[in-house]
């Protein structure tokens, strides 16, 4: 196990340095503990099909951290990770943004239970994992229009994802949405959703994840106006009838 740990931390360290991100030995230790607990719990809960050490480093940890260089890190921010799953990217980002508040949202109770156990195990403060649907929580006062940043990875096509994400943002807030090479078609199909929800695509960033050959893009969406109260629609409707 000690040999595996050394190899894991070296590969992780090399990848983080290639991303040109500052890190501490404590953060590397936390990611090792994260990996160990993730592998252990995955046997019970099937959190992800990606479990081999190299793949977890590249496809989960580095892929989550790659957006750090794109962020305005001034002041403390309030984050929401929609469809957090096993904590990618929200839990990983929290380790590197300890002063920010993170809310991890997932519709799977077993994944939320894993996230709460993990945050306790890692001794994190200012992080909360919630079981629920974005369509329901975005209609609650303390959640709606209250976040500086929303992030999401591998949840839904852009026109659907916008209806989940934009209502949570403050005006001027940003959504960081991970997408693959089909992003142009998704943006084209999401024009009506952007207009209806009061948002616009501010930037498209090509991401370079060390060791990952797959094309990765970050769609940065800015909330420019108040979202009409009727959005998001009832749970399940955005997916069945996208804007």
Short mmCIF file of C-alpha atoms in Angstrom, two decimals:
data_model
loop_
_atom_site.label_atom_id
_atom_site.label_comp_id
_atom_site.label_asym_id
_atom_site.label_seq_id
_atom_site.Cartn_x
_atom_site.Cartn_y
_atom_site.Cartn_z
CA UNK A 1 0.00 0.00 0.00
CA UNK A 2 2.86 2.41 0.84
CA UNK A 3 4.42 1.78 -2.60
CA UNK A 4 1.04 2.38 -4.26
CA UNK A 5 0.65 5.60 -2.29
CA UNK A 6 4.06 6.91 -3.38
CA UNK A 7 3.35 6.12 -7.04
CA UNK A 8 -0.13 7.65 -6.83
CA UNK A 9 1.08 10.89 -5.20
CA UNK A 10 3.97 11.23 -7.67
CA UNK A 11 1.64 10.93 -10.68
CA UNK A 12 -0.83 13.30 -9.07
CA UNK A 13 1.91 15.81 -8.23
CA UNK A 14 3.30 15.66 -11.79
CA UNK A 15 -0.16 16.29 -13.26
CA UNK A 16 -0.94 19.21 -10.92
CA UNK A 17 2.44 20.79 -11.67
CA UNK A 18 1.74 20.43 -15.40
CA UNK A 19 -1.50 22.33 -14.82
CA UNK A 20 0.61 25.04 -13.13
CA UNK A 21 -1.56 24.96 -10.00
CA UNK A 22 -0.20 25.65 -6.51
CA UNK A 23 -0.58 22.76 -4.08
CA UNK A 24 0.50 21.59 -0.65
CA UNK A 25 1.60 18.19 0.63
CA UNK A 26 -1.62 18.17 2.70
CA UNK A 27 -3.73 18.47 -0.45
CA UNK A 28 -1.87 15.56 -2.06
CA UNK A 29 -2.50 13.48 1.10
CA UNK A 30 -6.19 14.44 1.04
CA UNK A 31 -6.53 13.32 -2.57
CA UNK A 32 -4.85 10.01 -1.70
CA UNK A 33 -7.33 9.51 1.17
CA UNK A 34 -10.14 10.54 -1.18
CA UNK A 35 -9.02 7.89 -3.67
CA UNK A 36 -8.73 5.16 -1.03
CA UNK A 37 -12.19 5.88 0.38
CA UNK A 38 -13.69 6.17 -3.11
CA UNK A 39 -12.32 2.74 -4.10
CA UNK A 40 -13.52 1.17 -0.85
CA UNK A 41 -17.05 2.61 -1.09
CA UNK A 42 -17.32 2.00 -4.83
CA UNK A 43 -17.44 -1.74 -4.11
CA UNK A 44 -20.70 -1.16 -2.22
CA UNK A 45 -22.31 1.68 -4.16
CA UNK A 46 -21.01 1.60 -7.75
CA UNK A 47 -20.13 5.30 -7.67
CA UNK A 48 -18.14 5.20 -10.92
CA UNK A 49 -16.89 2.73 -13.51
CA UNK A 50 -13.53 4.56 -13.52
CA UNK A 51 -11.51 3.09 -10.65
CA UNK A 52 -7.96 2.35 -11.88
CA UNK A 53 -5.49 4.73 -10.20
CA UNK A 54 -4.11 6.39 -13.36
CA UNK A 55 -7.61 6.90 -14.75
CA UNK A 56 -8.93 8.37 -11.49
CA UNK A 57 -6.02 10.84 -11.40
CA UNK A 58 -6.56 11.96 -15.01
CA UNK A 59 -10.31 11.61 -15.57
CA UNK A 60 -11.54 12.63 -12.13
CA UNK A 61 -8.95 14.62 -10.16
CA UNK A 62 -7.03 16.53 -12.85
CA UNK A 63 -10.15 16.96 -14.98
CA UNK A 64 -11.82 18.62 -11.98
CA UNK A 65 -8.84 20.84 -11.16
CA UNK A 66 -8.12 22.02 -14.70
CA UNK A 67 -10.61 24.90 -14.38
CA UNK A 68 -8.80 26.49 -11.42
CA UNK A 69 -6.64 28.64 -13.71
CA UNK A 70 -9.83 30.05 -15.29
CA UNK A 71 -11.31 31.35 -12.02
CA UNK A 72 -11.34 34.75 -10.37
CA UNK A 73 -10.04 33.77 -6.94
CA UNK A 74 -10.61 37.13 -5.26
CA UNK A 75 -12.93 36.93 -2.24
CA UNK A 76 -14.86 33.96 -0.98
CA UNK A 77 -17.34 32.40 -3.38
CA UNK A 78 -20.47 30.29 -2.95
CA UNK A 79 -20.49 27.27 -5.26
CA UNK A 80 -23.08 24.72 -6.35
CA UNK A 81 -22.05 21.48 -8.07
CA UNK A 82 -25.07 19.99 -9.87
CA UNK A 83 -24.99 16.21 -10.27
CA UNK A 84 -21.87 15.94 -8.16
CA UNK A 85 -21.85 12.13 -8.15
CA UNK A 86 -18.72 11.03 -6.30
CA UNK A 87 -17.61 14.66 -5.91
CA UNK A 88 -16.28 15.55 -9.34
CA UNK A 89 -15.61 18.41 -9.71
CA UNK A 90 -17.07 19.98 -6.51
CA UNK A 91 -15.33 18.01 -3.76
CA UNK A 92 -11.97 18.15 -5.54
CA UNK A 93 -12.26 21.91 -6.07
CA UNK A 94 -13.14 22.39 -2.40
CA UNK A 95 -9.78 20.90 -1.39
CA UNK A 96 -8.02 23.62 -3.38
CA UNK A 97 -10.47 26.43 -2.50
CA UNK A 98 -10.85 25.87 1.25
CA UNK A 99 -12.26 29.35 1.91
CA UNK A 100 -15.14 28.97 -0.55
CA UNK A 101 -18.50 27.43 0.39
CA UNK A 102 -19.52 24.38 -1.62
CA UNK A 103 -22.93 22.75 -1.99
CA UNK A 104 -22.89 19.38 -3.74
CA UNK A 105 -26.25 18.34 -5.17
CA UNK A 106 -27.19 14.87 -6.39
CA UNK A 107 -30.42 12.95 -6.87
CA UNK A 108 -28.79 9.72 -5.63
CA UNK A 109 -29.02 9.27 -1.85
CA UNK A 110 -26.13 6.77 -1.80
CA UNK A 111 -23.81 9.25 -3.53
CA UNK A 112 -24.82 12.05 -1.16
CA UNK A 113 -24.16 9.73 1.79
CA UNK A 114 -20.70 8.98 0.35
CA UNK A 115 -19.95 12.70 -0.07
CA UNK A 116 -20.97 13.55 3.49
CA UNK A 117 -18.86 10.69 4.87
CA UNK A 118 -15.91 11.79 2.75
CA UNK A 119 -16.09 15.45 3.82
CA UNK A 120 -16.16 14.32 7.47
CA UNK A 121 -13.25 11.94 6.86
CA UNK A 122 -11.19 14.72 5.26
CA UNK A 123 -12.10 17.18 8.03
CA UNK A 124 -13.62 19.73 5.64
CA UNK A 125 -15.68 22.74 6.72
CA UNK A 126 -17.94 24.85 4.54
CA UNK A 127 -19.19 21.98 2.41
CA UNK A 128 -22.62 20.37 2.30
CA UNK A 129 -23.94 17.49 0.20
CA UNK A 130 -27.69 17.53 -0.42
CA UNK A 131 -30.00 14.87 -1.79
CA UNK A 132 -32.51 16.42 -4.18
CA UNK A 133 -33.43 17.60 -7.66
CA UNK A 134 -32.23 20.89 -9.08
CA UNK A 135 -35.75 21.62 -10.36
CA UNK A 136 -37.11 21.50 -6.80
CA UNK A 137 -34.32 23.24 -4.90
CA UNK A 138 -34.07 26.16 -7.34
CA UNK A 139 -37.59 27.19 -6.29
CA UNK A 140 -36.57 27.52 -2.62
CA UNK A 141 -35.67 31.04 -1.46
CA UNK A 142 -32.29 30.37 0.13
CA UNK A 143 -31.12 28.44 -2.92
CA UNK A 144 -32.49 30.52 -5.80
CA UNK A 145 -30.28 33.31 -7.19
CA UNK A 146 -27.79 32.81 -4.34
CA UNK A 147 -24.66 31.30 -5.92
CA UNK A 148 -21.62 33.00 -7.40
CA UNK A 149 -20.60 29.92 -9.34
CA UNK A 150 -22.34 26.76 -10.54
CA UNK A 151 -20.34 23.86 -11.97
CA UNK A 152 -21.44 20.63 -13.58
CA UNK A 153 -19.80 17.75 -15.38
CA UNK A 154 -21.45 15.04 -17.50
CA UNK A 155 -25.03 15.73 -16.40
CA UNK A 156 -27.12 16.69 -19.45
CA UNK A 157 -27.05 18.45 -22.81
CA UNK A 158 -26.56 22.20 -22.54
CA UNK A 159 -30.16 23.29 -23.21
CA UNK A 160 -31.34 21.06 -20.34
CA UNK A 161 -28.42 21.84 -18.03
CA UNK A 162 -29.00 25.59 -18.33
CA UNK A 163 -32.51 25.24 -16.94
CA UNK A 164 -31.06 23.40 -13.96
CA UNK A 165 -28.16 25.80 -13.39
CA UNK A 166 -29.08 29.39 -14.27
CA UNK A 167 -31.89 29.88 -11.69
CA UNK A 168 -29.37 29.21 -8.89
CA UNK A 169 -26.99 31.98 -10.02
CA UNK A 170 -26.87 35.56 -8.80
CA UNK A 171 -27.06 38.10 -11.63
CA UNK A 172 -23.46 38.33 -12.83
CA UNK A 173 -22.75 34.81 -11.55
CA UNK A 174 -21.06 32.22 -13.74
CA UNK A 175 -21.75 28.61 -14.64
CA UNK A 176 -18.71 26.47 -15.51
CA UNK A 177 -19.97 23.58 -17.61
CA UNK A 178 -17.68 20.80 -18.83
CA UNK A 179 -18.36 19.61 -22.37
CA UNK A 180 -16.86 17.39 -25.05
CA UNK A 181 -16.18 18.04 -28.76
CA UNK A 182 -19.90 18.36 -29.57
CA UNK A 183 -20.11 21.68 -27.65
CA UNK A 184 -20.78 23.84 -30.75
CA UNK A 185 -23.93 21.90 -31.64
CA UNK A 186 -25.06 22.07 -28.02
CA UNK A 187 -24.59 25.85 -27.88
CA UNK A 188 -26.55 26.24 -31.12
CA UNK A 189 -29.40 24.13 -29.69
CA UNK A 190 -29.35 26.15 -26.43
CA UNK A 191 -29.94 29.63 -27.88
CA UNK A 192 -33.62 29.70 -26.88
CA UNK A 193 -32.78 28.46 -23.37
CA UNK A 194 -30.12 31.17 -22.91
CA UNK A 195 -32.55 33.91 -23.97
CA UNK A 196 -35.45 32.58 -21.89
CA UNK A 197 -33.42 32.09 -18.70
CA UNK A 198 -31.50 35.39 -18.85
CA UNK A 199 -28.00 34.17 -19.65
CA UNK A 200 -25.31 34.27 -22.30
CA UNK A 201 -22.22 32.26 -23.23
CA UNK A 202 -19.33 34.43 -22.06
CA UNK A 203 -16.42 32.23 -23.06
CA UNK A 204 -15.46 28.85 -24.48
CA UNK A 205 -12.16 27.49 -23.17
CA UNK A 206 -10.34 24.47 -24.56
CA UNK A 207 -9.03 22.48 -21.61
CA UNK A 208 -5.75 20.59 -21.65
CA UNK A 209 -5.87 17.82 -19.06
CA UNK A 210 -2.46 16.12 -18.61
CA UNK A 211 -2.49 12.58 -19.99
CA UNK A 212 -6.06 12.86 -21.30
CA UNK A 213 -6.44 12.66 -25.06
CA UNK A 214 -10.18 13.31 -25.13
CA UNK A 215 -11.22 16.80 -26.19
CA UNK A 216 -12.46 18.82 -23.22
CA UNK A 217 -14.05 22.26 -23.25
CA UNK A 218 -15.36 24.60 -20.59
CA UNK A 219 -18.48 26.57 -21.47
CA UNK A 220 -18.63 29.67 -19.26
CA UNK A 221 -22.20 31.00 -19.00
CA UNK A 222 -22.99 34.34 -17.35
CA UNK A 223 -26.36 35.19 -15.82
CA UNK A 224 -27.33 38.61 -17.17
CA UNK A 225 -30.95 39.03 -16.02
CA UNK A 226 -33.46 37.65 -13.54
CA UNK A 227 -34.74 34.20 -14.48
CA UNK A 228 -38.56 34.09 -14.81
CA UNK A 229 -40.14 32.50 -11.72
CA UNK A 230 -41.62 29.58 -13.65
CA UNK A 231 -38.16 28.20 -14.39
CA UNK A 232 -36.99 25.60 -13.73
CA UNK A 233 -40.12 23.67 -14.54
CA UNK A 234 -41.25 20.65 -12.52
CA UNK A 235 -38.82 17.75 -12.01
CA UNK A 236 -38.42 15.76 -15.22
CA UNK A 237 -39.96 18.37 -17.54
CA UNK A 238 -36.70 20.06 -18.66
CA UNK A 239 -35.37 16.70 -19.83
CA UNK A 240 -38.60 15.72 -21.59
CA UNK A 241 -39.26 19.11 -23.16
CA UNK A 242 -36.01 21.13 -23.40
CA UNK A 243 -36.34 24.87 -23.97
#
